Amino acid sequence: MRVSGDEYLRVSHLMHVSRVAPPPVLGSVATAPARKTSGAQVEFSAEAQEVQRVVSIVAQEPDVREDIVAALRERINSGNYHVTGEQIGEMMVRRFLADRVD
């Protein structure tokens, strides 16, 4: 899957936001002994849960949206699909930048 346009900006922002600071260095500070627990428990933030939900929805979608392809094919064949050189260049740059995120 390719990421472009606004998606690239969101991914780029998340990469900066999700960086974790290194843990603090423990010196001579006394720490409490570890308690025995029956199992590990993890809680995800609301944002992480939303990301997981969106990822599962996207995974269920087909790679090619046939309805959009059919509509574009019809416009091209009828001569009603016009793209400027500027639009093509902009999309090429967006795709290039999106590919660099991988």
Tab-separated table of C-alpha atoms in Angstrom:
chain	number	residue	atom	x	y	z
A	1	MET	CA	0.000	0.000	0.000
A	2	ARG	CA	1.289	3.456	-0.851
A	3	VAL	CA	0.934	6.414	1.473
A	4	SER	CA	0.640	9.849	-0.094
A	5	GLY	CA	-0.567	13.394	0.441
A	6	ASP	CA	-2.151	13.976	3.817
A	7	GLU	CA	-1.348	10.401	4.861
A	8	TYR	CA	2.354	11.132	4.471
A	9	LEU	CA	2.051	14.167	6.729
A	10	ARG	CA	0.183	12.154	9.379
A	11	VAL	CA	2.728	9.329	9.282
A	12	SER	CA	5.593	11.799	9.446
A	13	HIS	CA	3.990	13.503	12.444
A	14	LEU	CA	3.378	10.178	14.207
A	15	MET	CA	7.007	9.182	13.700
A	16	HIS	CA	8.093	12.276	15.634
A	17	VAL	CA	5.394	11.929	18.296
A	18	SER	CA	5.875	8.222	18.936
A	19	ARG	CA	9.568	8.372	19.738
A	20	VAL	CA	10.113	7.259	23.297
A	21	ALA	CA	12.530	9.001	25.623
A	22	PRO	CA	15.208	6.767	27.136
A	23	PRO	CA	14.463	5.517	30.631
A	24	PRO	CA	15.919	7.516	33.497
A	25	VAL	CA	19.229	6.291	34.865
A	26	LEU	CA	18.870	4.735	38.280
A	27	GLY	CA	21.572	5.758	40.675
A	28	SER	CA	21.611	4.940	44.345
A	29	VAL	CA	17.864	5.383	44.667
A	30	ALA	CA	16.285	2.489	46.504
A	31	THR	CA	13.522	0.740	44.633
A	32	ALA	CA	10.685	-1.304	46.027
A	33	PRO	CA	10.960	-5.066	45.625
A	34	ALA	CA	9.006	-6.506	42.728
A	35	ARG	CA	5.625	-7.949	43.561
A	36	LYS	CA	4.604	-11.329	42.274
A	37	THR	CA	1.706	-10.996	39.850
A	38	SER	CA	-0.461	-13.579	38.205
A	39	GLY	CA	0.105	-12.187	34.706
A	40	ALA	CA	1.198	-9.196	32.742
A	41	GLN	CA	-1.376	-6.596	31.878
A	42	VAL	CA	-1.028	-3.993	29.163
A	43	GLU	CA	-3.230	-0.981	28.546
A	44	PHE	CA	-3.145	0.837	25.219
A	45	SER	CA	-3.852	4.521	24.832
A	46	ALA	CA	-6.987	5.631	23.024
A	47	GLU	CA	-4.828	6.701	20.071
A	48	ALA	CA	-3.139	3.285	19.873
A	49	GLN	CA	-6.534	1.572	20.001
A	50	GLU	CA	-7.797	3.818	17.199
A	51	VAL	CA	-4.725	3.045	15.086
A	52	GLN	CA	-5.258	-0.679	15.605
A	53	ARG	CA	-8.935	-0.348	14.660
A	54	VAL	CA	-8.094	1.553	11.471
A	55	VAL	CA	-5.357	-0.937	10.546
A	56	SER	CA	-7.800	-3.834	10.852
A	57	ILE	CA	-10.382	-1.999	8.702
A	58	VAL	CA	-7.780	-1.207	6.033
A	59	ALA	CA	-6.569	-4.825	6.043
A	60	GLN	CA	-10.096	-5.940	5.108
A	61	GLU	CA	-10.290	-3.598	2.108
A	62	PRO	CA	-9.227	-4.858	-1.327
A	63	ASP	CA	-5.960	-3.585	-2.803
A	64	VAL	CA	-7.777	-2.298	-5.892
A	65	ARG	CA	-11.091	-0.477	-5.683
A	66	GLU	CA	-12.792	-1.790	-8.797
A	67	ASP	CA	-15.574	0.827	-8.677
A	68	ILE	CA	-13.084	3.701	-8.888
A	69	VAL	CA	-11.037	1.964	-11.581
A	70	ALA	CA	-14.182	1.373	-13.674
A	71	ALA	CA	-15.292	5.010	-13.319
A	72	LEU	CA	-11.848	6.310	-14.326
A	73	ARG	CA	-11.631	3.875	-17.237
A	74	GLU	CA	-14.993	5.129	-18.491
A	75	ARG	CA	-13.891	8.789	-18.224
A	76	ILE	CA	-10.628	8.042	-20.064
A	77	ASN	CA	-12.379	6.127	-22.858
A	78	SER	CA	-14.975	8.874	-23.324
A	79	GLY	CA	-12.316	11.618	-23.399
A	80	ASN	CA	-13.590	13.331	-20.225
A	81	TYR	CA	-10.494	12.712	-18.096
A	82	HIS	CA	-7.975	15.544	-18.257
A	83	VAL	CA	-4.871	15.819	-16.080
A	84	THR	CA	-2.389	18.692	-16.261
A	85	GLY	CA	1.360	18.262	-16.251
A	86	GLU	CA	1.424	20.109	-12.933
A	87	GLN	CA	-0.938	17.557	-11.371
A	88	ILE	CA	1.185	14.681	-12.661
A	89	GLY	CA	4.376	16.286	-11.322
A	90	GLU	CA	2.820	16.945	-7.924
A	91	MET	CA	1.668	13.336	-7.634
A	92	MET	CA	5.106	12.059	-8.664
A	93	VAL	CA	6.727	14.111	-5.888
A	94	ARG	CA	4.130	12.941	-3.350
A	95	ARG	CA	4.714	9.298	-4.276
A	96	PHE	CA	8.476	9.769	-4.090
A	97	LEU	CA	8.213	11.233	-0.587
A	98	ALA	CA	5.739	8.573	0.518
A	99	ASP	CA	8.060	5.807	-0.700
A	100	ARG	CA	10.890	7.260	1.375
A	101	VAL	CA	8.821	6.763	4.555
A	102	ASP	CA	8.940	2.977	4.095
